[in-house]
PDB file of C-alpha atoms in Angstrom:
ATOM      1  CA  GLU A 187      10.214 -18.156   3.656  1.00  0.00           C
ATOM      2  CA  THR A 188       6.735 -16.789   4.356  1.00  0.00           C
ATOM      3  CA  GLY A 189       4.833 -13.833   3.007  1.00  0.00           C
ATOM      4  CA  VAL A 190       6.141 -11.667   0.473  1.00  0.00           C
ATOM      5  CA  THR A 191       9.953 -11.247   0.019  1.00  0.00           C
ATOM      6  CA  GLN A 192      11.901  -8.788  -2.047  1.00  0.00           C
ATOM      7  CA  THR A 193      15.509  -8.490  -3.140  1.00  0.00           C
ATOM      8  CA  PRO A 194      17.661  -6.454  -3.035  1.00  0.00           C
ATOM      9  CA  ARG A 195      16.656  -4.461  -0.072  1.00  0.00           C
ATOM     10  CA  HIS A 196      18.820  -1.514  -1.014  1.00  0.00           C
ATOM     11  CA  LEU A 197      20.010  -0.638  -4.512  1.00  0.00           C
ATOM     12  CA  VAL A 198      22.320   2.221  -5.691  1.00  0.00           C
ATOM     13  CA  MET A 199      22.618   2.671  -9.393  1.00  0.00           C
ATOM     14  CA  GLY A 200      23.885   5.173 -11.906  1.00  0.00           C
ATOM     15  CA  MET A 201      21.718   6.549 -14.579  1.00  0.00           C
ATOM     16  CA  THR A 202      23.138   4.288 -17.158  1.00  0.00           C
ATOM     17  CA  ASN A 203      22.937   1.018 -15.310  1.00  0.00           C
ATOM     18  CA  LYS A 204      20.543  -1.843 -15.753  1.00  0.00           C
ATOM     19  CA  LYS A 205      19.283  -3.597 -12.791  1.00  0.00           C
ATOM     20  CA  SER A 206      16.197  -5.829 -11.662  1.00  0.00           C
ATOM     21  CA  LEU A 207      14.079  -6.032  -8.607  1.00  0.00           C
ATOM     22  CA  LYS A 208      12.772  -9.383  -7.582  1.00  0.00           C
ATOM     23  CA  CYS A 209       9.566 -10.211  -5.663  1.00  0.00           C
ATOM     24  CA  GLU A 210       8.280 -13.658  -4.513  1.00  0.00           C
ATOM     25  CA  GLN A 211       5.073 -14.440  -2.680  1.00  0.00           C
ATOM     26  CA  HIS A 212       4.647 -17.570  -0.710  1.00  0.00           C
ATOM     27  CA  LEU A 213       0.814 -16.965  -0.017  1.00  0.00           C
ATOM     28  CA  GLY A 214      -0.700 -18.754  -2.891  1.00  0.00           C
ATOM     29  CA  HIS A 215      -2.079 -15.460  -4.252  1.00  0.00           C
ATOM     30  CA  ASN A 216      -3.024 -14.798  -7.854  1.00  0.00           C
ATOM     31  CA  ALA A 217      -2.536 -10.985  -8.175  1.00  0.00           C
ATOM     32  CA  MET A 218       0.874  -9.178  -7.834  1.00  0.00           C
ATOM     33  CA  TYR A 219       1.652  -5.330  -7.734  1.00  0.00           C
ATOM     34  CA  TRP A 220       4.423  -2.974  -8.048  1.00  0.00           C
ATOM     35  CA  TYR A 221       4.088   0.323  -6.202  1.00  0.00           C
ATOM     36  CA  LYS A 222       6.362   3.317  -5.905  1.00  0.00           C
ATOM     37  CA  GLN A 223       6.458   5.262  -2.567  1.00  0.00           C
ATOM     38  CA  SER A 224       7.925   8.605  -2.378  1.00  0.00           C
ATOM     39  CA  ALA A 225       8.179  10.790   0.765  1.00  0.00           C
ATOM     40  CA  LYS A 226       4.946  12.539   1.737  1.00  0.00           C
ATOM     41  CA  LYS A 227       3.076  11.232  -1.355  1.00  0.00           C
ATOM     42  CA  PRO A 228       0.420   8.450  -1.629  1.00  0.00           C
ATOM     43  CA  LEU A 229       1.420   5.123  -2.808  1.00  0.00           C
ATOM     44  CA  GLU A 230       1.578   5.032  -6.661  1.00  0.00           C
ATOM     45  CA  LEU A 231       0.379   1.978  -8.289  1.00  0.00           C
ATOM     46  CA  MET A 232       2.746   1.074 -11.236  1.00  0.00           C
ATOM     47  CA  PHE A 233       1.738  -2.431 -12.517  1.00  0.00           C
ATOM     48  CA  VAL A 234      -0.891  -5.240 -11.785  1.00  0.00           C
ATOM     49  CA  TYR A 235      -0.569  -8.759 -12.781  1.00  0.00           C
ATOM     50  CA  ASN A 236      -3.595 -11.104 -12.379  1.00  0.00           C
ATOM     51  CA  PHE A 237      -2.967 -14.782 -13.132  1.00  0.00           C
ATOM     52  CA  LYS A 238       0.323 -13.779 -14.802  1.00  0.00           C
ATOM     53  CA  GLU A 239      -1.306 -11.274 -17.172  1.00  0.00           C
ATOM     54  CA  GLN A 240      -0.777  -7.606 -16.876  1.00  0.00           C
ATOM     55  CA  THR A 241      -3.976  -5.615 -16.238  1.00  0.00           C
ATOM     56  CA  GLU A 242      -2.762  -2.248 -15.326  1.00  0.00           C
ATOM     57  CA  ASN A 243       0.066  -0.014 -16.489  1.00  0.00           C
ATOM     58  CA  ASN A 244      -0.480   3.392 -14.915  1.00  0.00           C
ATOM     59  CA  SER A 245       1.274   5.528 -17.441  1.00  0.00           C
ATOM     60  CA  VAL A 246       4.664   4.287 -16.138  1.00  0.00           C
ATOM     61  CA  PRO A 247       7.803   5.314 -18.125  1.00  0.00           C
ATOM     62  CA  SER A 248       9.202   2.687 -20.489  1.00  0.00           C
ATOM     63  CA  ARG A 249      12.386   2.679 -18.275  1.00  0.00           C
ATOM     64  CA  PHE A 250      10.529   0.602 -15.988  1.00  0.00           C
ATOM     65  CA  SER A 251       9.795  -2.987 -17.420  1.00  0.00           C
ATOM     66  CA  PRO A 252       7.890  -5.478 -15.306  1.00  0.00           C
ATOM     67  CA  GLU A 253       7.951  -9.343 -15.875  1.00  0.00           C
ATOM     68  CA  CYS A 254       5.784 -11.986 -14.356  1.00  0.00           C
ATOM     69  CA  PRO A 255       6.885 -15.476 -15.183  1.00  0.00           C
ATOM     70  CA  ASN A 256       4.381 -17.135 -12.850  1.00  0.00           C
ATOM     71  CA  SER A 257       1.923 -16.205 -10.116  1.00  0.00           C
ATOM     72  CA  SER A 258       4.525 -16.328  -7.476  1.00  0.00           C
ATOM     73  CA  HIS A 259       7.300 -14.277  -9.088  1.00  0.00           C
ATOM     74  CA  LEU A 260       7.361 -10.706 -10.262  1.00  0.00           C
ATOM     75  CA  PHE A 261      10.321  -8.685 -11.522  1.00  0.00           C
ATOM     76  CA  LEU A 262      10.855  -5.028 -12.170  1.00  0.00           C
ATOM     77  CA  HIS A 263      13.723  -4.325 -14.774  1.00  0.00           C
ATOM     78  CA  LEU A 264      15.262  -1.000 -14.536  1.00  0.00           C
ATOM     79  CA  HIS A 265      17.301   0.941 -17.140  1.00  0.00           C
ATOM     80  CA  THR A 266      18.510   4.495 -17.730  1.00  0.00           C
ATOM     81  CA  LEU A 267      16.697   5.760 -14.612  1.00  0.00           C
ATOM     82  CA  GLN A 268      16.523   9.310 -13.565  1.00  0.00           C
ATOM     83  CA  PRO A 269      17.318  10.749 -10.140  1.00  0.00           C
ATOM     84  CA  GLU A 270      13.615  11.440  -9.494  1.00  0.00           C
ATOM     85  CA  ASP A 271      13.070   7.615  -9.699  1.00  0.00           C
ATOM     86  CA  SER A 272      14.753   7.278  -6.277  1.00  0.00           C
ATOM     87  CA  ALA A 273      12.084   5.929  -3.876  1.00  0.00           C
ATOM     88  CA  LEU A 274      10.911   2.839  -2.017  1.00  0.00           C
ATOM     89  CA  TYR A 275       9.588   0.208  -4.544  1.00  0.00           C
ATOM     90  CA  LEU A 276       7.067  -2.221  -2.941  1.00  0.00           C
ATOM     91  CA  CYS A 277       5.818  -5.336  -4.204  1.00  0.00           C
ATOM     92  CA  ALA A 278       2.383  -6.630  -2.909  1.00  0.00           C
ATOM     93  CA  SER A 279       0.085  -9.501  -3.545  1.00  0.00           C
ATOM     94  CA  SER A 280      -3.572 -10.472  -2.964  1.00  0.00           C
ATOM     95  CA  ALA A 281      -5.703 -13.527  -3.376  1.00  0.00           C
ATOM     96  CA  ARG A 282      -7.725 -11.981  -6.217  1.00  0.00           C
ATOM     97  CA  LEU A 283      -8.923  -8.942  -7.867  1.00  0.00           C
ATOM     98  CA  ALA A 284     -12.327  -8.409  -6.163  1.00  0.00           C
ATOM     99  CA  TYR A 285     -13.998  -6.202  -3.661  1.00  0.00           C
ATOM    100  CA  ASP A 286     -12.067  -7.849  -0.755  1.00  0.00           C
ATOM    101  CA  ASN A 287      -8.537  -6.907  -2.302  1.00  0.00           C
ATOM    102  CA  GLU A 288      -6.581  -7.285   0.757  1.00  0.00           C
ATOM    103  CA  GLN A 289      -3.007  -6.749  -0.219  1.00  0.00           C
ATOM    104  CA  PHE A 290       0.107  -7.755   1.559  1.00  0.00           C
ATOM    105  CA  PHE A 291       3.350  -6.121   1.075  1.00  0.00           C
ATOM    106  CA  GLY A 292       7.010  -7.172   0.873  1.00  0.00           C
ATOM    107  CA  PRO A 293       9.658  -5.156   2.753  1.00  0.00           C
ATOM    108  CA  GLY A 294      10.501  -3.003  -0.299  1.00  0.00           C
ATOM    109  CA  THR A 295      13.600  -1.974  -2.163  1.00  0.00           C
ATOM    110  CA  ARG A 296      15.151   1.355  -1.297  1.00  0.00           C
ATOM    111  CA  LEU A 297      16.401   2.702  -4.712  1.00  0.00           C
ATOM    112  CA  THR A 298      18.810   5.446  -5.132  1.00  0.00           C
ATOM    113  CA  VAL A 299      19.704   6.697  -8.547  1.00  0.00           C
ATOM    114  CA  LEU A 300      22.794   8.814  -8.753  1.00  0.00           C
TER     115      LEU A 300
ATOM    116  CA  GLN B 213      -9.645  12.098 -10.289  1.00  0.00           C
ATOM    117  CA  LYS B 214     -10.606   9.802  -7.461  1.00  0.00           C
ATOM    118  CA  GLU B 215      -9.056  10.926  -4.174  1.00  0.00           C
ATOM    119  CA  VAL B 216      -8.522   9.764  -0.727  1.00  0.00           C
ATOM    120  CA  GLU B 217      -7.793  12.458   1.863  1.00  0.00           C
ATOM    121  CA  GLN B 218      -6.067  12.115   5.188  1.00  0.00           C
ATOM    122  CA  ASN B 219      -4.825  14.770   7.532  1.00  0.00           C
ATOM    123  CA  SER B 220      -0.979  14.405   7.331  1.00  0.00           C
ATOM    124  CA  GLY B 221      -0.505  15.170  11.145  1.00  0.00           C
ATOM    125  CA  PRO B 222       1.416  14.433  13.131  1.00  0.00           C
ATOM    126  CA  LEU B 223      -1.385  13.532  15.514  1.00  0.00           C
ATOM    127  CA  SER B 224      -0.171  13.415  19.129  1.00  0.00           C
ATOM    128  CA  VAL B 225      -2.051  11.387  21.713  1.00  0.00           C
ATOM    129  CA  PRO B 226      -1.063  10.574  25.220  1.00  0.00           C
ATOM    130  CA  GLU B 227      -0.457   7.058  26.175  1.00  0.00           C
ATOM    131  CA  GLY B 228      -3.730   5.209  27.262  1.00  0.00           C
ATOM    132  CA  ALA B 229      -6.069   7.593  25.334  1.00  0.00           C
ATOM    133  CA  ILE B 230      -8.118   6.928  22.309  1.00  0.00           C
ATOM    134  CA  ALA B 231      -6.461   7.913  18.990  1.00  0.00           C
ATOM    135  CA  SER B 232      -8.925   8.761  16.195  1.00  0.00           C
ATOM    136  CA  LEU B 233      -7.749   8.742  12.575  1.00  0.00           C
ATOM    137  CA  ASN B 234      -9.934  10.035   9.692  1.00  0.00           C
ATOM    138  CA  CYS B 235     -10.278   9.586   5.954  1.00  0.00           C
ATOM    139  CA  THR B 236     -12.581  10.922   3.319  1.00  0.00           C
ATOM    140  CA  TYR B 237     -12.903   9.742  -0.246  1.00  0.00           C
ATOM    141  CA  SER B 238     -14.372  11.162  -3.370  1.00  0.00           C
ATOM    142  CA  ASP B 239     -15.664   8.059  -5.264  1.00  0.00           C
ATOM    143  CA  ARG B 240     -19.215   7.651  -4.100  1.00  0.00           C
ATOM    144  CA  VAL B 241     -19.513   4.002  -5.341  1.00  0.00           C
ATOM    145  CA  SER B 242     -16.532   2.669  -3.469  1.00  0.00           C
ATOM    146  CA  GLN B 243     -17.520  -0.424  -1.494  1.00  0.00           C
ATOM    147  CA  SER B 244     -14.255  -1.502   0.423  1.00  0.00           C
ATOM    148  CA  PHE B 245     -12.005   0.321   2.643  1.00  0.00           C
ATOM    149  CA  PHE B 246      -8.765  -0.532   4.341  1.00  0.00           C
ATOM    150  CA  TRP B 247      -6.550   0.728   7.094  1.00  0.00           C
ATOM    151  CA  TYR B 248      -2.682  -0.036   6.900  1.00  0.00           C
ATOM    152  CA  ARG B 249      -0.036   0.830   9.427  1.00  0.00           C
ATOM    153  CA  GLN B 250       3.543   1.750   8.352  1.00  0.00           C
ATOM    154  CA  TYR B 251       6.356   1.997  10.749  1.00  0.00           C
ATOM    155  CA  SER B 252       9.237   4.241   9.686  1.00  0.00           C
ATOM    156  CA  GLY B 253      11.427   2.415   7.206  1.00  0.00           C
ATOM    157  CA  LYS B 254       9.056  -0.602   6.936  1.00  0.00           C
ATOM    158  CA  SER B 255       6.391  -1.571   4.454  1.00  0.00           C
ATOM    159  CA  PRO B 256       2.556  -1.173   4.992  1.00  0.00           C
ATOM    160  CA  GLU B 257       0.862  -3.747   7.124  1.00  0.00           C
ATOM    161  CA  LEU B 258      -2.844  -4.436   6.924  1.00  0.00           C
ATOM    162  CA  ILE B 259      -4.813  -3.689  10.118  1.00  0.00           C
ATOM    163  CA  MET B 260      -8.404  -3.815   9.071  1.00  0.00           C
ATOM    164  CA  SER B 261     -10.835  -3.899   6.197  1.00  0.00           C
ATOM    165  CA  ILE B 262     -14.371  -2.750   6.386  1.00  0.00           C
ATOM    166  CA  TYR B 263     -17.091  -3.284   3.751  1.00  0.00           C
ATOM    167  CA  SER B 264     -20.405  -2.352   5.455  1.00  0.00           C
ATOM    168  CA  ASN B 265     -21.671   0.952   7.211  1.00  0.00           C
ATOM    169  CA  GLY B 266     -21.120   0.912  10.912  1.00  0.00           C
ATOM    170  CA  ASP B 267     -18.420  -0.189  13.215  1.00  0.00           C
ATOM    171  CA  LYS B 268     -16.043  -3.252  12.990  1.00  0.00           C
ATOM    172  CA  GLU B 269     -13.836  -4.030  16.001  1.00  0.00           C
ATOM    173  CA  ASP B 270     -10.709  -6.080  16.303  1.00  0.00           C
ATOM    174  CA  GLY B 271      -8.973  -5.877  19.620  1.00  0.00           C
ATOM    175  CA  ARG B 272      -8.016  -2.233  20.405  1.00  0.00           C
ATOM    176  CA  PHE B 273      -8.888  -1.252  16.773  1.00  0.00           C
ATOM    177  CA  THR B 274     -12.372  -0.093  15.603  1.00  0.00           C
ATOM    178  CA  ALA B 275     -13.050   0.878  12.041  1.00  0.00           C
ATOM    179  CA  GLN B 276     -16.107   3.043  11.331  1.00  0.00           C
ATOM    180  CA  LEU B 277     -17.651   3.417   7.958  1.00  0.00           C
ATOM    181  CA  ASN B 278     -20.292   6.016   6.827  1.00  0.00           C
ATOM    182  CA  LYS B 279     -20.843   5.646   3.016  1.00  0.00           C
ATOM    183  CA  ALA B 280     -23.409   8.577   2.926  1.00  0.00           C
ATOM    184  CA  SER B 281     -20.767  10.980   4.231  1.00  0.00           C
ATOM    185  CA  GLN B 282     -17.892   9.211   2.367  1.00  0.00           C
ATOM    186  CA  TYR B 283     -15.982   8.883   5.594  1.00  0.00           C
ATOM    187  CA  VAL B 284     -14.009   6.110   7.204  1.00  0.00           C
ATOM    188  CA  SER B 285     -12.171   6.364  10.486  1.00  0.00           C
ATOM    189  CA  LEU B 286      -9.932   4.244  12.711  1.00  0.00           C
ATOM    190  CA  LEU B 287     -10.098   4.301  16.488  1.00  0.00           C
ATOM    191  CA  ILE B 288      -7.226   2.906  18.571  1.00  0.00           C
ATOM    192  CA  ARG B 289      -8.198   2.379  22.190  1.00  0.00           C
ATOM    193  CA  ASP B 290      -5.666   2.240  25.090  1.00  0.00           C
ATOM    194  CA  SER B 291      -2.997   3.861  22.754  1.00  0.00           C
ATOM    195  CA  GLN B 292       0.546   2.403  23.358  1.00  0.00           C
ATOM    196  CA  PRO B 293       3.907   3.871  22.240  1.00  0.00           C
ATOM    197  CA  SER B 294       4.212   0.926  19.859  1.00  0.00           C
ATOM    198  CA  ASP B 295       1.189   2.328  17.959  1.00  0.00           C
ATOM    199  CA  SER B 296       3.332   5.293  16.768  1.00  0.00           C
ATOM    200  CA  ALA B 297       3.360   4.945  13.047  1.00  0.00           C
ATOM    201  CA  THR B 298       1.845   6.357   9.768  1.00  0.00           C
ATOM    202  CA  TYR B 299      -1.676   5.122   9.214  1.00  0.00           C
ATOM    203  CA  LEU B 300      -2.763   4.813   5.527  1.00  0.00           C
ATOM    204  CA  CYS B 301      -6.349   4.643   4.384  1.00  0.00           C
ATOM    205  CA  ALA B 302      -7.084   3.001   1.046  1.00  0.00           C
ATOM    206  CA  VAL B 303     -10.314   2.743  -0.906  1.00  0.00           C
ATOM    207  CA  ILE B 304     -11.110   0.254  -3.599  1.00  0.00           C
ATOM    208  CA  ASP B 305     -12.014   1.470  -7.155  1.00  0.00           C
ATOM    209  CA  SER B 306     -14.165  -0.008  -9.885  1.00  0.00           C
ATOM    210  CA  ASN B 307     -11.262  -1.878 -11.144  1.00  0.00           C
ATOM    211  CA  TYR B 308     -10.583  -3.357  -7.772  1.00  0.00           C
ATOM    212  CA  GLN B 309      -7.436  -1.377  -7.325  1.00  0.00           C
ATOM    213  CA  LEU B 310      -6.648   0.436  -4.213  1.00  0.00           C
ATOM    214  CA  ILE B 311      -6.531   4.297  -4.099  1.00  0.00           C
ATOM    215  CA  TRP B 312      -4.305   5.435  -1.225  1.00  0.00           C
ATOM    216  CA  GLY B 313      -4.254   8.369   1.087  1.00  0.00           C
ATOM    217  CA  ALA B 314      -0.949   9.937   1.844  1.00  0.00           C
ATOM    218  CA  GLY B 315      -1.234   8.838   5.559  1.00  0.00           C
ATOM    219  CA  THR B 316      -1.554  10.408   8.973  1.00  0.00           C
ATOM    220  CA  LYS B 317       1.516  10.201  11.231  1.00  0.00           C
ATOM    221  CA  LEU B 318       0.506   9.190  14.820  1.00  0.00           C
ATOM    222  CA  ILE B 319       2.632   9.835  17.880  1.00  0.00           C
ATOM    223  CA  ILE B 320       1.894   8.161  21.154  1.00  0.00           C
ATOM    224  CA  LYS B 321       3.463  10.206  24.024  1.00  0.00           C
ATOM    225  CA  PRO B 322       4.397   8.129  27.145  1.00  0.00           C
TER     226      PRO B 322
END
């Protein structure tokens, strides 16, 4: 595997379900990110981890819970979601948090909440 | 509220012509700027980064930065149908996080 991988690629869940999204980066990077992308809107940064430590939580509802066990893996745990949470969830990584923060994205998980 | 503005388009350009994509940003102290390409149904892909005023060229792509005017642009020479995509502009903030524009949809007409 190369680059950034995400599983699953598609997910349909009910509002009472619990599911998890997984991201893995094979680039040797130290920073990882979760973004939400909705149609016609800018990418919304959700969480940032730098060397496994969470550095950003942009007022994300508690029904989204991130986990970063090491610098290569990132999870997003989902529970009691709302239909408006349906979106493309993108994981990204970068070498470091600095001025040259070039981020590389995984393919995304298309989430539909019924 | 720091903002990055892009014309949503669609911008329609004939094949072989130059496509010009523009982006303005509100944070005067921003130092780093990025252009990403996103095909429909795919994730964003980094095309270029630019950190200094002036032009930076990479193949058919040229990024132009004018910090005084808070303006960054992307030129695509000899446009091809495969360049049809949404182009996202991103600007770094004081916490080294990217602030994103909503993107410009580019259509290259054969």
